[in-house]
Coordinates of C-alpha atoms and ligand atoms in Angstrom, one line a residue:
X1 CA -46.3 -16.6 -78.4
X2 CA -44.4 -18.0 -75.5
X3 CA -44.6 -17.9 -71.7
X4 CA -41.4 -16.1 -70.6
X5 CA -40.8 -16.1 -66.9
X6 CA -38.8 -13.1 -65.8
X7 CA -36.7 -13.3 -62.7
X8 CA -35.6 -9.7 -61.7
X9 CA -32.9 -9.3 -59.1
X10 CA -31.5 -6.2 -57.4
X11 CA -29.7 -3.6 -59.3
X12 CA -30.0 -0.1 -60.7
X13 CA -30.7 -1.6 -64.1
X14 CA -33.9 -3.3 -62.9
X15 CA -35.9 -0.4 -64.2
X16 CA -34.9 -1.3 -67.8
X17 CA -37.0 -4.5 -67.3
X18 CA -40.1 -2.4 -67.6
X19 CA -39.1 -1.7 -71.2
X20 CA -38.3 -5.3 -71.8
X21 CA -41.7 -6.4 -70.4
X22 CA -43.5 -3.9 -72.5
X23 CA -41.8 -5.1 -75.7
X24 CA -42.4 -8.8 -74.9
X25 CA -46.1 -8.0 -74.3
X26 CA -46.2 -6.2 -77.6
X27 CA -45.0 -9.4 -79.3
X28 CA -47.8 -11.3 -77.6
X29 CA -45.7 -13.1 -75.0
X30 CA -46.9 -13.9 -71.5
X31 CA -44.6 -12.5 -68.9
X32 CA -45.1 -13.7 -65.3
X33 CA -42.5 -12.2 -63.0
X34 CA -40.6 -13.2 -59.9
X35 CA -38.7 -10.4 -58.1
X36 CA -36.1 -10.8 -55.4
X37 CA -36.4 -8.8 -52.3
X38 CA -33.6 -6.5 -53.5
X39 CA -35.3 -6.0 -56.8
X40 CA -38.4 -4.6 -55.1
X41 CA -36.1 -1.8 -53.7
X42 CA -35.2 -0.6 -57.3
X43 CA -38.5 -1.1 -59.1
X44 CA -42.0 -1.6 -57.5
X45 CA -44.0 -4.8 -58.0
X46 CA -46.9 -2.5 -58.8
X47 CA -45.3 -1.0 -61.9
X48 CA -43.9 -4.4 -63.0
X49 CA -47.4 -5.9 -62.6
X50 CA -49.1 -3.1 -64.4
X51 CA -47.0 -3.7 -67.5
X52 CA -46.8 -7.5 -67.3
X53 CA -50.5 -8.0 -66.7
X54 CA -49.5 -11.3 -65.2
X55 CA -48.6 -12.6 -61.7
X56 CA -45.7 -10.9 -59.9
X57 CA -44.4 -13.1 -57.1
X58 CA -42.1 -11.6 -54.5
X59 CA -42.3 -13.7 -51.3
X60 CA -41.7 -17.4 -51.0
X61 CA -43.8 -17.6 -47.8
X62 CA -46.9 -15.8 -49.0
X63 CA -49.2 -18.8 -48.6
X64 CA -52.3 -17.3 -50.3
X65 CA -50.4 -16.3 -53.4
X66 CA -48.5 -19.5 -53.4
X67 CA -51.8 -21.5 -53.3
X68 CA -53.2 -19.4 -56.1
X69 CA -50.3 -19.5 -58.5
X70 CA -47.5 -21.7 -57.1
X71 CA -43.9 -21.0 -58.0
X72 CA -43.3 -24.6 -59.0
X73 CA -46.1 -24.4 -61.5
X74 CA -44.8 -21.1 -62.8
X75 CA -41.3 -22.6 -63.2
X76 CA -42.6 -25.7 -64.9
X77 CA -44.9 -24.0 -67.3
X78 CA -42.4 -21.5 -68.7
X79 CA -41.0 -21.8 -72.2
X80 CA -38.0 -19.7 -71.2
X81 CA -36.7 -18.1 -68.0
X82 CA -35.1 -14.7 -68.3
X83 CA -32.9 -13.6 -65.4
X84 CA -32.4 -9.9 -65.7
X85 CA -30.7 -8.1 -64.3
X86 CA -28.8 -11.0 -62.9
X87 CA -26.8 -9.7 -59.9
X88 CA -23.5 -11.2 -58.8
X89 CA -25.3 -12.5 -55.7
X90 CA -28.1 -14.2 -57.7
X91 CA -25.6 -15.8 -60.1
X92 CA -23.6 -17.1 -57.1
X93 CA -26.7 -18.6 -55.5
X94 CA -27.8 -20.1 -58.9
X95 CA -24.4 -21.6 -59.4
X96 CA -24.5 -23.1 -55.9
X97 CA -28.0 -24.6 -56.6
X98 CA -29.5 -22.7 -53.6
X99 CA -33.2 -22.4 -53.2
X100 CA -33.4 -20.0 -50.3
X101 CA -35.8 -17.5 -51.8
X102 CA -38.5 -17.5 -54.4
X103 CA -36.2 -16.6 -57.3
X104 CA -33.7 -19.3 -56.7
X105 CA -36.3 -21.9 -55.8
X106 CA -38.1 -21.1 -59.1
X107 CA -34.8 -21.4 -61.0
X108 CA -34.0 -24.7 -59.5
X109 CA -37.4 -26.1 -60.3
X110 CA -37.5 -25.0 -64.0
X111 CA -36.8 -27.3 -66.9
X112 CA -37.0 -24.5 -69.4
X113 CA -33.9 -22.9 -71.0
X114 CA -32.5 -20.1 -68.8
X115 CA -31.1 -16.8 -70.3
X116 CA -29.2 -14.6 -67.9
X117 CA -28.4 -10.9 -68.5
X118 CA -25.8 -10.0 -65.8
X119 CA -25.4 -6.4 -64.5
X120 CA -23.1 -5.4 -61.8
X121 CA -20.1 -3.2 -61.0
X122 CA -17.1 -4.0 -63.3
X123 CA -14.9 -5.0 -60.4
X124 CA -17.6 -7.5 -59.3
X125 CA -17.9 -8.9 -62.9
X126 CA -14.1 -9.2 -63.2
X127 CA -13.8 -11.0 -59.9
X128 CA -12.7 -14.7 -60.3
X129 CA -15.6 -15.8 -58.1
X130 CA -18.1 -14.3 -60.5
X131 CA -16.2 -15.8 -63.5
X132 CA -16.3 -19.2 -61.8
X133 CA -20.0 -18.9 -61.2
X134 CA -20.7 -17.8 -64.7
X135 CA -18.6 -20.7 -66.1
X136 CA -20.4 -23.2 -64.0
X137 CA -23.8 -21.9 -65.0
X138 CA -22.7 -21.9 -68.7
X139 CA -21.6 -25.5 -68.3
X140 CA -25.1 -26.2 -66.8
X141 CA -26.6 -24.8 -70.0
X142 CA -27.5 -21.2 -68.9
X143 CA -27.1 -18.8 -71.8
X144 CA -25.8 -15.3 -71.2
X145 CA -26.4 -12.0 -72.9
X146 CA -24.0 -9.2 -71.9
X147 CA -22.9 -7.5 -69.8
X148 CA -21.8 -4.7 -72.0
X149 CA -19.0 -2.2 -71.5
X150 CA -19.7 1.4 -70.7
X151 CA -20.3 4.0 -68.0
X152 CA -21.7 2.7 -64.8
X153 CA -24.2 4.4 -62.6
X154 CA -21.5 5.0 -60.0
X155 CA -19.7 8.2 -60.9
X156 CA -16.5 7.8 -62.8
X157 CA -16.8 4.0 -63.0
X158 CA -16.5 2.4 -66.4
X159 CA -15.9 -1.1 -67.6
X160 CA -17.8 -4.3 -68.4
X161 CA -20.9 -4.7 -66.3
X162 CA -23.8 -2.8 -67.8
X163 CA -27.0 -4.7 -68.4
X164 CA -27.4 -5.5 -72.2
X165 CA -29.7 -3.1 -73.9
X166 CA -33.3 -4.2 -74.2
X167 CA -33.0 -4.7 -77.9
X168 CA -30.1 -7.1 -77.4
X169 CA -32.0 -9.0 -74.7
X170 CA -35.0 -9.3 -77.0
X171 CA -32.8 -10.7 -79.8
X172 CA -31.3 -13.2 -77.4
X173 CA -34.8 -14.2 -76.3
X174 CA -35.8 -14.7 -80.0
X175 CA -32.6 -16.8 -80.6
X176 CA -33.3 -18.9 -77.4
X177 CA -36.9 -19.6 -78.5
X178 CA -36.0 -20.4 -82.1
X179 CA -36.1 -24.1 -82.9
X180 CA -32.5 -25.3 -83.2
X181 CA -31.6 -25.9 -86.9
X182 CA -28.9 -28.6 -87.4
X183 CA -26.3 -25.9 -88.5
X184 CA -23.7 -26.1 -91.2
X185 CA -21.1 -27.8 -88.9
X186 CA -23.4 -30.3 -87.3
X187 CA -21.5 -33.5 -86.3
X188 CA -18.1 -31.7 -86.5
X189 CA -15.7 -31.3 -83.6
X190 CA -13.7 -28.2 -83.2
X191 CA -10.9 -27.4 -80.8
X192 CA -10.3 -23.7 -80.0
X193 CA -7.5 -22.2 -77.9
X194 CA -8.1 -18.8 -76.3
X195 CA -6.8 -16.3 -73.9
X196 CA -3.3 -15.9 -72.5
X197 CA -1.1 -18.5 -70.8
X198 CA 0.4 -17.9 -67.3
X199 CA 3.9 -19.2 -66.9
X200 CA 4.8 -19.6 -63.3
X201 CA 8.0 -18.0 -61.9
X202 CA 7.5 -19.3 -58.4
X203 CA 4.4 -20.5 -56.5
X204 CA 2.9 -17.0 -56.3
X205 CA 4.2 -15.2 -59.4
X206 CA 3.8 -15.7 -63.1
X207 CA 4.5 -14.2 -66.5
X208 CA 1.4 -13.3 -68.6
X209 CA 0.2 -11.2 -71.5
X210 CA -2.8 -8.9 -72.0
X211 CA -4.9 -11.3 -74.1
X212 CA -8.6 -11.0 -73.0
X213 CA -9.7 -14.2 -74.8
X214 CA -12.5 -12.3 -76.5
X215 CA -11.5 -13.3 -80.0
X216 CA -11.0 -17.0 -79.3
X217 CA -14.2 -17.1 -77.2
X218 CA -16.2 -15.4 -80.0
X219 CA -14.9 -18.0 -82.5
X220 CA -15.9 -20.8 -80.1
X221 CA -19.4 -19.3 -79.8
X222 CA -19.7 -19.0 -83.6
X223 CA -18.6 -22.6 -84.1
X224 CA -21.1 -23.8 -81.5
X225 CA -23.8 -21.7 -83.1
X226 CA -23.0 -23.4 -86.4
X227 CA -23.7 -26.8 -84.8
X228 CA -20.2 -28.0 -84.1
X229 CA -19.2 -29.6 -80.8
X230 CA -16.6 -27.3 -79.4
X231 CA -13.8 -27.9 -76.9
X232 CA -12.6 -24.5 -75.8
X233 CA -9.1 -24.7 -74.2
X234 CA -8.7 -21.4 -72.4
X235 CA -6.0 -19.8 -70.4
X236 CA -7.0 -17.6 -67.5
X237 CA -9.6 -15.0 -68.6
X238 CA -12.4 -13.0 -66.9
X239 CA -15.0 -13.5 -69.6
X240 CA -17.5 -16.4 -69.4
X241 CA -17.3 -19.4 -71.7
X242 CA -20.0 -19.2 -74.4
X243 CA -23.0 -21.3 -73.8
X244 CA -22.9 -24.8 -75.2
X245 CA -19.1 -25.2 -75.4
X246 CA -17.0 -27.6 -73.4
X247 CA -14.5 -25.5 -71.5
X248 CA -11.1 -26.8 -70.4
X249 CA -9.5 -24.2 -68.2
X250 CA -5.7 -24.2 -68.2
X251 CA -2.8 -22.0 -67.0
X252 CA 0.5 -22.7 -68.8
X253 CA 1.4 -23.4 -72.4
X254 CA 2.3 -26.9 -71.5
X255 CA -1.1 -27.5 -69.9
X256 CA -2.7 -26.0 -73.0
X257 CA -0.8 -28.4 -75.3
X258 CA -1.8 -31.4 -73.2
X259 CA -5.4 -30.3 -73.1
X260 CA -5.5 -29.8 -76.9
X261 CA -3.9 -33.2 -77.5
X262 CA -6.4 -34.8 -75.2
X263 CA -9.2 -33.2 -77.1
X264 CA -8.2 -34.6 -80.5
X265 CA -9.4 -36.1 -82.8
X266 CA -11.1 -33.0 -84.2
X267 CA -12.2 -31.8 -87.6
X268 CA -11.2 -28.2 -87.0
X269 CA -8.6 -26.5 -84.8
X270 CA -8.5 -22.8 -84.3
X271 CA -5.5 -21.6 -82.2
X272 CA -6.4 -18.1 -81.1
X273 CA -4.6 -18.2 -77.7
X274 CA -1.7 -15.8 -77.1
X275 CA 0.6 -18.6 -75.9
X276 CA 3.7 -17.4 -74.1
X277 CA 6.7 -18.3 -76.3
X278 CA 8.9 -18.9 -73.3
X279 CA 8.5 -20.3 -69.8
X280 CA 10.6 -19.8 -66.7
X281 CA 12.4 -22.6 -64.9
X282 CA 10.1 -22.0 -61.9
X283 CA 11.4 -21.9 -58.4
X284 CA 9.8 -24.5 -56.1
X285 CA 9.5 -21.9 -53.3
X286 CA 8.6 -18.3 -53.2
X287 CA 11.5 -16.1 -54.2
X288 CA 12.6 -13.7 -51.4
X289 CA 13.5 -10.1 -52.0
X290 CA 16.4 -10.5 -49.6
X291 CA 18.0 -12.9 -52.1
X292 CA 18.4 -10.0 -54.5
X293 CA 17.0 -9.6 -58.0
X294 CA 16.4 -13.0 -59.5
X295 CA 17.8 -14.1 -62.8
X296 CA 15.0 -15.7 -64.8
X297 CA 16.1 -18.4 -67.2
X298 CA 13.7 -18.8 -70.1
X299 CA 13.1 -22.0 -72.0
X300 CA 11.1 -22.1 -75.2
X301 CA 7.6 -23.5 -74.9
X302 CA 6.2 -26.1 -77.3
X303 CA 4.4 -24.5 -80.2
X304 CA 0.9 -25.8 -79.9
X305 CA -0.2 -24.8 -83.4
X306 CA 2.9 -26.4 -85.1
X307 CA 2.5 -29.5 -83.0
X308 CA -1.1 -29.9 -83.9
X309 CA -0.4 -29.3 -87.6
X310 CA 2.3 -32.0 -87.6
X311 CA 0.3 -34.4 -85.5
X312 CA -0.8 -37.8 -86.8
X313 CA -4.3 -36.8 -85.6
X314 CA -4.1 -33.6 -87.5
X315 CA -7.5 -31.9 -87.9
X316 CA -8.6 -31.4 -91.5
X317 CA -8.5 -27.7 -91.1
X318 CA -5.9 -26.0 -88.8
X319 CA -6.2 -22.2 -88.4
X320 CA -3.6 -20.1 -86.6
X321 CA -3.4 -16.4 -85.7
X322 CA -0.7 -14.0 -86.2
X323 CA -0.4 -10.6 -84.5
X324 CA 1.6 -8.2 -86.6
X325 CA 2.3 -4.5 -86.6
X326 CA 3.9 -4.3 -90.1
X327 CA 4.2 -6.4 -93.3
X328 CA 1.1 -8.2 -92.0
X329 CA 0.4 -10.5 -95.0
X330 CA 4.1 -11.3 -95.8
X331 CA 4.8 -12.3 -92.2
X332 CA 1.5 -14.3 -92.1
X333 CA 2.5 -16.2 -95.2
X334 CA 5.8 -17.0 -93.6
X335 CA 4.1 -18.2 -90.4
X336 CA 1.7 -20.4 -92.5
X337 CA 4.6 -22.2 -94.0
X338 CA 6.6 -22.5 -90.7
X339 CA 3.7 -23.7 -88.6
X340 CA 2.2 -26.0 -91.3
X341 CA -1.3 -24.8 -90.8
X342 CA -3.9 -24.2 -93.5
X343 CA -5.0 -20.6 -92.7
X344 CA -3.6 -17.7 -90.8
X345 CA -5.9 -15.0 -89.4
X346 CA -3.4 -12.2 -89.6
X347 CA -4.3 -9.6 -87.1
X348 CA -3.1 -6.0 -87.6
X349 CA -2.3 -4.9 -84.1
X350 CA -0.7 -1.6 -85.0
X351 CA -4.0 -0.2 -83.6
X352 CA -5.1 -1.1 -80.0
X353 CA -6.4 -4.7 -80.2
X354 CA -5.5 -6.5 -77.1
X355 CA -8.5 -6.2 -74.7
X356 CA -10.4 -4.2 -77.3
X357 CA -13.6 -5.2 -79.0
X358 CA -12.6 -4.9 -82.7
X359 CA -10.1 -6.5 -85.0
X360 CA -8.7 -5.7 -88.5
X361 CA -7.7 -9.1 -90.0
X362 CA -6.6 -10.7 -93.2
X363 CA -7.4 -14.3 -93.9
X364 CA -4.3 -15.8 -95.5
X365 CA -4.1 -19.2 -97.1
X366 CA -1.5 -20.6 -99.4
X367 CA -3.2 -19.4 -102.5
X368 CA -5.3 -16.4 -101.4
X369 CA -5.6 -13.4 -99.2
X370 CA -8.8 -11.9 -98.0
X371 CA -8.8 -8.4 -96.5
X372 CA -11.6 -8.0 -94.1
X373 CA -12.8 -4.6 -92.9
X374 CA -12.5 -3.5 -89.2
X375 CA -15.0 -5.8 -87.5
X376 CA -16.1 -6.6 -84.0
X377 CA -14.5 -9.8 -82.6
X378 CA -17.9 -11.5 -82.8
X379 CA -18.2 -10.6 -86.5
X380 CA -14.7 -11.9 -87.1
X381 CA -15.8 -15.1 -85.4
X382 CA -18.9 -15.4 -87.5
X383 CA -17.1 -14.7 -90.8
X384 CA -14.3 -17.1 -90.0
X385 CA -16.8 -19.8 -89.1
X386 CA -18.8 -19.1 -92.4
X387 CA -15.5 -19.8 -94.3
X388 CA -14.8 -22.9 -92.2
X389 CA -18.4 -24.2 -93.0
X390 CA -17.9 -23.6 -96.7
X391 CA -14.6 -25.6 -96.6
X392 CA -15.6 -28.4 -94.3
X393 CA -19.4 -28.6 -94.2
X394 CA -21.4 -30.9 -91.9
X395 CA -20.4 -34.5 -91.3
X396 CA -21.5 -36.6 -94.2
X397 CA -21.2 -33.8 -96.8
Ligands
CTP401 N1 1.0 -20.5 -80.9 C1 0.9 -21.7 -80.3 N2 1.9 -22.1 -79.4 C2 2.9 -21.3 -79.1 C3 3.0 -20.0 -79.7 C4 2.0 -19.7 -80.6 O1 0.0 -22.5 -80.6 N3 3.8 -21.7 -78.2 C5 0.0 -20.1 -81.9 C6 -0.9 -19.0 -81.5 O2 -2.1 -19.6 -80.8 C7 -1.3 -18.4 -82.8 C8 0.1 -18.5 -83.6 O3 0.7 -19.6 -83.0 O4 -2.2 -19.1 -83.5 C9 0.9 -17.3 -83.3 O5 2.2 -17.6 -83.6 P1 3.4 -16.8 -83.0 O6 4.6 -17.3 -83.7 O7 3.4 -16.7 -81.6 O8 3.1 -15.4 -83.7 P2 3.1 -14.0 -83.1 O9 2.3 -13.9 -81.8 O10 2.6 -13.2 -84.2 O11 4.6 -13.8 -82.7 P3 5.9 -13.7 -83.6 O12 5.7 -12.8 -84.7 O13 6.9 -13.2 -82.6 O14 6.3 -15.0 -84.1

């Protein structure tokens, strides 16, 4: 039994909170609620209050209610704060540390863990400002559940932005309330690369690839869940950094190599980034159309995986990725030898993988090959980390 303070902000998905409140009450939790002004336009405080059977606060300046209950007391006495749906606006105000309404004032006053379930239009979720706010909140320790991909309420809109399903929110609440076990990789440091790199052509243009960073981020999340300290070196992506990892945001391959080297020593390195093999000798000024089609001279980028494998500070376990469309295992074996790493996660990209949510992989080491079924990127991360934990274990093992 816990006291879970719900902060509901504006959005069509606010009605789903009625179901979440009902299920939390069934489990015996107390569920006081704070609603933003916008939230009250989507679901009434009356229906929320009827289900929560606990105070529903909506106005910072309602003095009688404030004397009776007090948002600071509410904030301080909660075991967990659930912000759902967390609108783009509320995330922005949380990230800025604002306290200009009851919801943000309560969030600023709480010392309890905060779990946020964002929901918004996919364009709003993909906007760099939202990504920045989410990354800042994650760095502050806010955990996130969702958003999920799917159809939006707006006709014809689809993409990432839907509120996580009530069952997923409840599972995330259980995980947030569970006492933290030490984890099989406690005391270990892992460096993970993720996402694409951007190689500048001139001050306003760059070469990039379609990597979403989902696989690398999922591995970083799984390593953190296993108790490792994780440095996530990520190229530009629109997804948030998982809670509890140290994010180093980079742009180019050379930045990524410098960040990885600065993060060493580490026990584990997982290089899941889609690093651009070549960079451009970038022009110092914006290229003009009137100068005619430019000739781009490409120079080979440093190979981060090979450099780390050959480093004097080489982590005990170095894992690389390979994207192949044919002869998957044979090419992976070749890459293992060329790059000097211990394992290759060979990704069969003959199907649509980049930007997708699933992967079909083979785990290739010098003496064995494991064929894994088609799995979600999260499951690939969890399985890989289970293998890593078997091989490395916690510090002192
Ligand atoms: N890698 C890296 N630095 C680079 C290039 C790649 O660290 N400059 C890493 C990637 O993070 C990944 C692995 O090396 O772990 C992929 O190697 P790469 O040779 O790029 O393989 P593919 O993408 O499969 O491309 P190709 O088959 O053309 O070699």
